């Protein structure tokens, strides 16, 4: 099973700042890495698939990069609605696995 | 717009079977992968398994012995059964559409989730 490790566990930033979230895989997942955003009491929302492809309706301030074992989700300028928990997920190996999440909180 | 809605008991007794149904609207279940994912309170996400529109299923090895996913195309629904539940199975259970044969295991549409508590 592929283990995904996200860092940091918590990121404290202010609106307007740039956020950089990391996801590292225990073995190569090629580019088959997905990012989700989850707000309290809500289902996760798909942001990015296959490392760098924005899902339908996702603002351009969200971008993803990486391949192999190291991936990054970048939010270029934080909006108030971006403060949430972010999960990465690999879809290379069965079962698909998720990282433990990064909580993005308002500083 | 595709919508998914979970339904089923919110309370299940230990050792009994958890049964949930996901009703899909705004699109046919006769395409795509359909999946169940769970999230214990305050914790992360765990993939339970999927059913492909062809009827093929696959389950997380950690749960495989206790889980069955099935579908009813006439009702546009798919279902989860998990046997011999314990308190560790207490979680919010989500159903989701998990992509197509090219971009699979990517959950673009989710249900709102249903909290299932295992307790006597």
Short mmCIF file of N, CA and C in Angstrom, two decimals, chain B:
data_model
loop_
_atom_site.label_atom_id
_atom_site.label_comp_id
_atom_site.label_asym_id
_atom_site.label_seq_id
_atom_site.Cartn_x
_atom_site.Cartn_y
_atom_site.Cartn_z
N UNK B 1 -26.67 18.16 -13.64
CA UNK B 1 -25.71 18.06 -12.55
C UNK B 1 -25.91 16.74 -11.81
N UNK B 2 -24.86 15.97 -11.71
CA UNK B 2 -24.93 14.69 -11.01
C UNK B 2 -25.02 14.93 -9.52
N UNK B 3 -25.94 14.24 -8.88
CA UNK B 3 -26.08 14.32 -7.43
C UNK B 3 -26.15 12.92 -6.85
N UNK B 4 -25.56 12.77 -5.67
CA UNK B 4 -25.58 11.49 -4.97
C UNK B 4 -26.12 11.70 -3.57
N UNK B 5 -26.89 10.74 -3.06
CA UNK B 5 -27.48 10.84 -1.74
C UNK B 5 -27.41 9.51 -1.04
N UNK B 6 -26.73 9.50 0.12
CA UNK B 6 -26.66 8.29 0.93
C UNK B 6 -27.90 8.16 1.79
N UNK B 7 -28.29 6.93 2.05
CA UNK B 7 -29.40 6.68 2.97
C UNK B 7 -29.15 5.38 3.70
N UNK B 8 -29.74 5.29 4.89
CA UNK B 8 -29.58 4.09 5.70
C UNK B 8 -29.59 4.43 7.18
N UNK B 9 -29.52 3.42 8.02
CA UNK B 9 -29.55 3.66 9.48
C UNK B 9 -28.33 4.43 9.95
N UNK B 10 -28.56 5.32 10.90
CA UNK B 10 -27.46 6.07 11.48
C UNK B 10 -26.87 5.39 12.70
N UNK B 11 -27.50 4.33 13.15
CA UNK B 11 -27.04 3.61 14.34
C UNK B 11 -27.11 2.11 14.06
N UNK B 12 -26.00 1.44 14.27
CA UNK B 12 -25.92 -0.01 14.06
C UNK B 12 -25.30 -0.63 15.30
N UNK B 13 -25.81 -1.77 15.70
CA UNK B 13 -25.28 -2.46 16.88
C UNK B 13 -24.01 -3.23 16.53
N UNK B 14 -23.11 -3.33 17.49
CA UNK B 14 -21.88 -4.13 17.26
C UNK B 14 -22.25 -5.55 16.83
N UNK B 15 -21.45 -6.08 15.94
CA UNK B 15 -21.56 -7.43 15.35
C UNK B 15 -22.63 -7.52 14.26
N UNK B 16 -23.43 -6.47 14.09
CA UNK B 16 -24.47 -6.50 13.06
C UNK B 16 -23.90 -5.99 11.73
N UNK B 17 -24.80 -5.93 10.74
CA UNK B 17 -24.39 -5.52 9.39
C UNK B 17 -24.86 -4.11 9.09
N UNK B 18 -23.91 -3.30 8.63
CA UNK B 18 -24.20 -1.92 8.20
C UNK B 18 -24.66 -1.99 6.75
N UNK B 19 -25.77 -1.34 6.44
CA UNK B 19 -26.29 -1.32 5.07
C UNK B 19 -26.62 0.10 4.66
N UNK B 20 -26.00 0.56 3.59
CA UNK B 20 -26.24 1.91 3.07
C UNK B 20 -26.54 1.83 1.57
N UNK B 21 -27.32 2.80 1.13
CA UNK B 21 -27.65 2.91 -0.30
C UNK B 21 -27.32 4.30 -0.78
N UNK B 22 -26.83 4.39 -1.99
CA UNK B 22 -26.54 5.66 -2.63
C UNK B 22 -27.43 5.80 -3.87
N UNK B 23 -28.24 6.85 -3.89
CA UNK B 23 -29.11 7.10 -5.02
C UNK B 23 -28.49 8.19 -5.89
N UNK B 24 -28.35 7.89 -7.17
CA UNK B 24 -27.72 8.81 -8.11
C UNK B 24 -28.79 9.47 -8.96
N UNK B 25 -28.72 10.78 -9.09
CA UNK B 25 -29.63 11.51 -9.96
C UNK B 25 -28.83 12.42 -10.89
N UNK B 26 -29.44 12.78 -12.00
CA UNK B 26 -28.76 13.66 -12.96
C UNK B 26 -27.80 12.95 -13.87
N UNK B 27 -27.78 11.64 -13.83
CA UNK B 27 -26.90 10.86 -14.69
C UNK B 27 -27.13 9.39 -14.46
N UNK B 28 -26.71 8.59 -15.42
CA UNK B 28 -26.93 7.14 -15.31
C UNK B 28 -25.80 6.47 -14.55
N UNK B 29 -26.18 5.47 -13.76
CA UNK B 29 -25.19 4.68 -13.05
C UNK B 29 -24.51 3.69 -14.00
N UNK B 30 -25.06 3.56 -15.19
CA UNK B 30 -24.56 2.58 -16.15
C UNK B 30 -23.33 3.09 -16.91
N UNK B 31 -22.50 3.80 -16.22
CA UNK B 31 -21.21 4.26 -16.69
C UNK B 31 -20.41 4.59 -15.44
N UNK B 32 -19.11 4.70 -15.58
CA UNK B 32 -18.24 5.16 -14.49
C UNK B 32 -18.01 4.12 -13.40
N UNK B 33 -17.12 4.47 -12.51
CA UNK B 33 -16.85 3.77 -11.27
C UNK B 33 -17.66 4.44 -10.17
N UNK B 34 -18.18 3.63 -9.23
CA UNK B 34 -18.96 4.14 -8.10
C UNK B 34 -18.35 3.58 -6.83
N UNK B 35 -18.16 4.47 -5.87
CA UNK B 35 -17.33 4.06 -4.75
C UNK B 35 -17.92 4.46 -3.40
N UNK B 36 -17.42 3.79 -2.36
CA UNK B 36 -17.72 4.16 -0.98
C UNK B 36 -16.40 4.50 -0.28
N UNK B 37 -16.44 5.59 0.45
CA UNK B 37 -15.29 6.08 1.21
C UNK B 37 -15.80 6.45 2.58
N UNK B 38 -14.98 6.27 3.60
CA UNK B 38 -15.42 6.63 4.95
C UNK B 38 -14.39 7.50 5.65
N UNK B 39 -14.88 8.19 6.68
CA UNK B 39 -14.03 9.11 7.43
C UNK B 39 -14.44 9.07 8.90
N UNK B 40 -13.66 8.40 9.73
CA UNK B 40 -13.95 8.43 11.17
C UNK B 40 -13.95 9.86 11.68
N UNK B 41 -14.72 10.14 12.72
CA UNK B 41 -14.80 11.52 13.24
C UNK B 41 -13.43 12.10 13.54
N UNK B 42 -13.13 13.25 12.96
CA UNK B 42 -11.88 13.93 13.21
C UNK B 42 -10.67 13.32 12.55
N UNK B 43 -10.88 12.33 11.66
CA UNK B 43 -9.74 11.64 11.05
C UNK B 43 -9.78 11.77 9.53
N UNK B 44 -8.89 11.02 8.89
CA UNK B 44 -8.75 11.11 7.44
C UNK B 44 -9.68 10.16 6.69
N UNK B 45 -9.44 10.09 5.39
CA UNK B 45 -10.31 9.36 4.47
C UNK B 45 -9.77 7.96 4.19
N UNK B 46 -10.70 7.01 4.07
CA UNK B 46 -10.33 5.63 3.76
C UNK B 46 -11.24 5.11 2.64
N UNK B 47 -10.61 4.59 1.60
CA UNK B 47 -11.35 4.02 0.49
C UNK B 47 -11.86 2.65 0.90
N UNK B 48 -13.16 2.39 0.73
CA UNK B 48 -13.73 1.09 1.09
C UNK B 48 -13.72 0.15 -0.11
N UNK B 49 -14.20 0.64 -1.25
CA UNK B 49 -14.23 -0.18 -2.45
C UNK B 49 -15.04 0.48 -3.54
N UNK B 50 -15.08 -0.19 -4.69
CA UNK B 50 -15.86 0.37 -5.79
C UNK B 50 -16.63 -0.72 -6.51
N UNK B 51 -17.62 -0.27 -7.29
CA UNK B 51 -18.26 -1.12 -8.27
C UNK B 51 -18.22 -0.40 -9.60
N UNK B 52 -17.75 -1.09 -10.61
CA UNK B 52 -17.71 -0.56 -11.97
C UNK B 52 -19.07 -0.79 -12.61
N UNK B 53 -19.39 0.01 -13.61
CA UNK B 53 -20.71 -0.12 -14.23
C UNK B 53 -20.91 -1.50 -14.87
N UNK B 54 -19.84 -2.19 -15.14
CA UNK B 54 -19.94 -3.55 -15.68
C UNK B 54 -20.29 -4.58 -14.60
N UNK B 55 -20.23 -4.12 -13.33
CA UNK B 55 -20.52 -5.01 -12.21
C UNK B 55 -19.28 -5.50 -11.49
N UNK B 56 -18.11 -5.20 -12.04
CA UNK B 56 -16.86 -5.58 -11.38
C UNK B 56 -16.70 -4.81 -10.08
N UNK B 57 -16.25 -5.50 -9.05
CA UNK B 57 -16.01 -4.85 -7.76
C UNK B 57 -14.56 -5.04 -7.33
N UNK B 58 -14.12 -4.17 -6.46
CA UNK B 58 -12.81 -4.31 -5.84
C UNK B 58 -12.89 -3.65 -4.48
N UNK B 59 -12.26 -4.26 -3.49
CA UNK B 59 -12.38 -3.79 -2.11
C UNK B 59 -11.00 -3.57 -1.50
N UNK B 60 -10.96 -2.64 -0.56
CA UNK B 60 -9.75 -2.43 0.21
C UNK B 60 -9.42 -3.74 0.93
N UNK B 61 -8.19 -4.23 0.77
CA UNK B 61 -7.83 -5.51 1.43
C UNK B 61 -8.10 -5.50 2.93
N UNK B 62 -8.01 -4.33 3.55
CA UNK B 62 -8.21 -4.26 5.00
C UNK B 62 -9.65 -4.52 5.40
N UNK B 63 -10.57 -4.41 4.43
CA UNK B 63 -12.01 -4.57 4.72
C UNK B 63 -12.65 -5.67 3.90
N UNK B 64 -11.89 -6.25 3.00
CA UNK B 64 -12.44 -7.13 1.97
C UNK B 64 -13.32 -8.25 2.51
N UNK B 65 -12.95 -8.82 3.64
CA UNK B 65 -13.69 -9.97 4.17
C UNK B 65 -15.07 -9.59 4.69
N UNK B 66 -15.31 -8.29 4.88
CA UNK B 66 -16.56 -7.86 5.51
C UNK B 66 -17.44 -7.01 4.59
N UNK B 67 -16.97 -6.69 3.40
CA UNK B 67 -17.65 -5.69 2.56
C UNK B 67 -18.20 -6.29 1.28
N UNK B 68 -19.39 -5.84 0.91
CA UNK B 68 -19.98 -6.15 -0.39
C UNK B 68 -20.60 -4.88 -0.95
N UNK B 69 -20.27 -4.57 -2.19
CA UNK B 69 -20.88 -3.44 -2.90
C UNK B 69 -21.65 -4.01 -4.09
N UNK B 70 -22.87 -3.54 -4.25
CA UNK B 70 -23.73 -4.02 -5.34
C UNK B 70 -24.42 -2.83 -5.99
N UNK B 71 -25.05 -3.09 -7.14
CA UNK B 71 -25.75 -2.00 -7.82
C UNK B 71 -27.10 -2.46 -8.34
N UNK B 72 -28.01 -1.50 -8.45
CA UNK B 72 -29.35 -1.74 -9.00
C UNK B 72 -29.56 -0.68 -10.09
N UNK B 73 -29.32 -1.08 -11.32
CA UNK B 73 -29.37 -0.09 -12.41
C UNK B 73 -30.79 0.41 -12.65
N UNK B 74 -31.78 -0.40 -12.37
CA UNK B 74 -33.16 0.05 -12.61
C UNK B 74 -33.56 1.17 -11.67
N UNK B 75 -32.93 1.21 -10.49
CA UNK B 75 -33.21 2.28 -9.52
C UNK B 75 -32.12 3.34 -9.51
N UNK B 76 -31.09 3.14 -10.32
CA UNK B 76 -29.94 4.06 -10.35
C UNK B 76 -29.32 4.20 -8.96
N UNK B 77 -29.10 3.07 -8.32
CA UNK B 77 -28.56 3.03 -6.96
C UNK B 77 -27.42 2.02 -6.86
N UNK B 78 -26.54 2.26 -5.91
CA UNK B 78 -25.59 1.23 -5.52
C UNK B 78 -25.53 1.20 -4.00
N UNK B 79 -25.08 0.07 -3.47
CA UNK B 79 -25.22 -0.17 -2.04
C UNK B 79 -23.95 -0.73 -1.43
N UNK B 80 -23.84 -0.54 -0.13
CA UNK B 80 -22.73 -1.04 0.66
C UNK B 80 -23.28 -1.90 1.79
N UNK B 81 -22.70 -3.06 1.97
CA UNK B 81 -22.96 -3.87 3.15
C UNK B 81 -21.63 -4.18 3.82
N UNK B 82 -21.58 -3.95 5.12
CA UNK B 82 -20.38 -4.24 5.91
C UNK B 82 -20.81 -5.05 7.12
N UNK B 83 -20.27 -6.24 7.23
CA UNK B 83 -20.70 -7.15 8.29
C UNK B 83 -19.82 -7.04 9.52
N UNK B 84 -20.32 -7.60 10.61
CA UNK B 84 -19.56 -7.72 11.87
C UNK B 84 -18.93 -6.39 12.28
N UNK B 85 -19.73 -5.35 12.32
CA UNK B 85 -19.18 -4.03 12.62
C UNK B 85 -18.80 -3.91 14.10
N UNK B 86 -17.82 -3.04 14.33
CA UNK B 86 -17.39 -2.70 15.67
C UNK B 86 -17.37 -1.17 15.79
N UNK B 87 -17.02 -0.69 16.97
CA UNK B 87 -16.95 0.75 17.18
C UNK B 87 -15.97 1.41 16.22
N UNK B 88 -14.96 0.67 15.79
CA UNK B 88 -13.97 1.22 14.86
C UNK B 88 -14.56 1.54 13.48
N UNK B 89 -15.75 1.04 13.23
CA UNK B 89 -16.41 1.32 11.95
C UNK B 89 -17.28 2.57 12.02
N UNK B 90 -17.33 3.21 13.18
CA UNK B 90 -18.06 4.47 13.30
C UNK B 90 -17.38 5.53 12.43
N UNK B 91 -18.14 6.12 11.53
CA UNK B 91 -17.56 7.06 10.57
C UNK B 91 -18.67 7.76 9.78
N UNK B 92 -18.28 8.81 9.08
CA UNK B 92 -19.13 9.35 8.02
C UNK B 92 -18.82 8.53 6.77
N UNK B 93 -19.85 8.00 6.17
CA UNK B 93 -19.72 7.20 4.96
C UNK B 93 -20.17 8.04 3.76
N UNK B 94 -19.29 8.14 2.79
CA UNK B 94 -19.59 8.89 1.57
C UNK B 94 -19.70 7.93 0.38
N UNK B 95 -20.66 8.21 -0.49
CA UNK B 95 -20.64 7.58 -1.80
C UNK B 95 -20.15 8.63 -2.80
N UNK B 96 -19.52 8.16 -3.85
CA UNK B 96 -18.95 9.09 -4.82
C UNK B 96 -18.85 8.43 -6.18
N UNK B 97 -18.84 9.26 -7.21
CA UNK B 97 -18.53 8.79 -8.56
C UNK B 97 -17.03 8.89 -8.73
N UNK B 98 -16.43 7.78 -9.12
CA UNK B 98 -14.97 7.70 -9.09
C UNK B 98 -14.35 7.62 -10.47
N UNK B 99 -14.89 8.35 -11.43
CA UNK B 99 -14.23 8.50 -12.70
C UNK B 99 -14.63 7.47 -13.74
N UNK B 100 -13.97 7.52 -14.88
CA UNK B 100 -14.26 6.63 -15.99
C UNK B 100 -13.09 5.71 -16.26
N UNK B 101 -13.10 5.03 -17.37
CA UNK B 101 -12.07 4.03 -17.65
C UNK B 101 -10.72 4.65 -17.96
N UNK B 102 -10.70 5.96 -18.20
CA UNK B 102 -9.43 6.64 -18.48
C UNK B 102 -8.92 7.35 -17.24
N UNK B 103 -9.77 8.13 -16.64
CA UNK B 103 -9.42 8.87 -15.42
C UNK B 103 -10.22 8.24 -14.29
N UNK B 104 -9.67 7.18 -13.72
CA UNK B 104 -10.40 6.39 -12.72
C UNK B 104 -9.88 6.72 -11.32
N UNK B 105 -10.70 6.39 -10.34
CA UNK B 105 -10.38 6.61 -8.92
C UNK B 105 -10.19 8.10 -8.61
N UNK B 106 -10.86 8.95 -9.35
CA UNK B 106 -10.86 10.39 -9.09
C UNK B 106 -12.30 10.78 -8.78
N UNK B 107 -12.55 11.24 -7.55
CA UNK B 107 -13.92 11.48 -7.12
C UNK B 107 -14.34 12.91 -7.38
N UNK B 108 -15.10 13.08 -8.46
CA UNK B 108 -15.56 14.42 -8.84
C UNK B 108 -16.90 14.76 -8.20
N UNK B 109 -17.74 13.75 -7.99
CA UNK B 109 -19.05 13.97 -7.39
C UNK B 109 -19.17 13.12 -6.12
N UNK B 110 -19.63 13.77 -5.07
CA UNK B 110 -19.76 13.12 -3.76
C UNK B 110 -21.17 13.30 -3.22
N UNK B 111 -21.61 12.33 -2.41
CA UNK B 111 -22.78 12.55 -1.59
C UNK B 111 -22.41 13.44 -0.42
N UNK B 112 -23.41 13.84 0.33
CA UNK B 112 -23.16 14.71 1.48
C UNK B 112 -22.58 13.96 2.67
N UNK B 113 -22.68 12.62 2.63
CA UNK B 113 -22.16 11.82 3.73
C UNK B 113 -23.24 11.49 4.74
N UNK B 114 -23.10 10.33 5.35
CA UNK B 114 -24.02 9.91 6.40
C UNK B 114 -23.20 9.36 7.56
N UNK B 115 -23.47 9.88 8.75
CA UNK B 115 -22.77 9.41 9.94
C UNK B 115 -23.41 8.11 10.41
N UNK B 116 -22.58 7.09 10.50
CA UNK B 116 -23.03 5.81 11.04
C UNK B 116 -22.28 5.55 12.34
N UNK B 117 -23.01 5.39 13.41
CA UNK B 117 -22.44 5.12 14.72
C UNK B 117 -22.69 3.67 15.08
N UNK B 118 -21.64 2.99 15.50
CA UNK B 118 -21.77 1.60 15.96
C UNK B 118 -21.78 1.62 17.48
N UNK B 119 -22.91 1.26 18.03
CA UNK B 119 -23.05 1.30 19.48
C UNK B 119 -24.26 0.45 19.88
N UNK B 120 -24.17 -0.12 21.06
CA UNK B 120 -25.30 -0.91 21.56
C UNK B 120 -26.30 -0.02 22.28
#
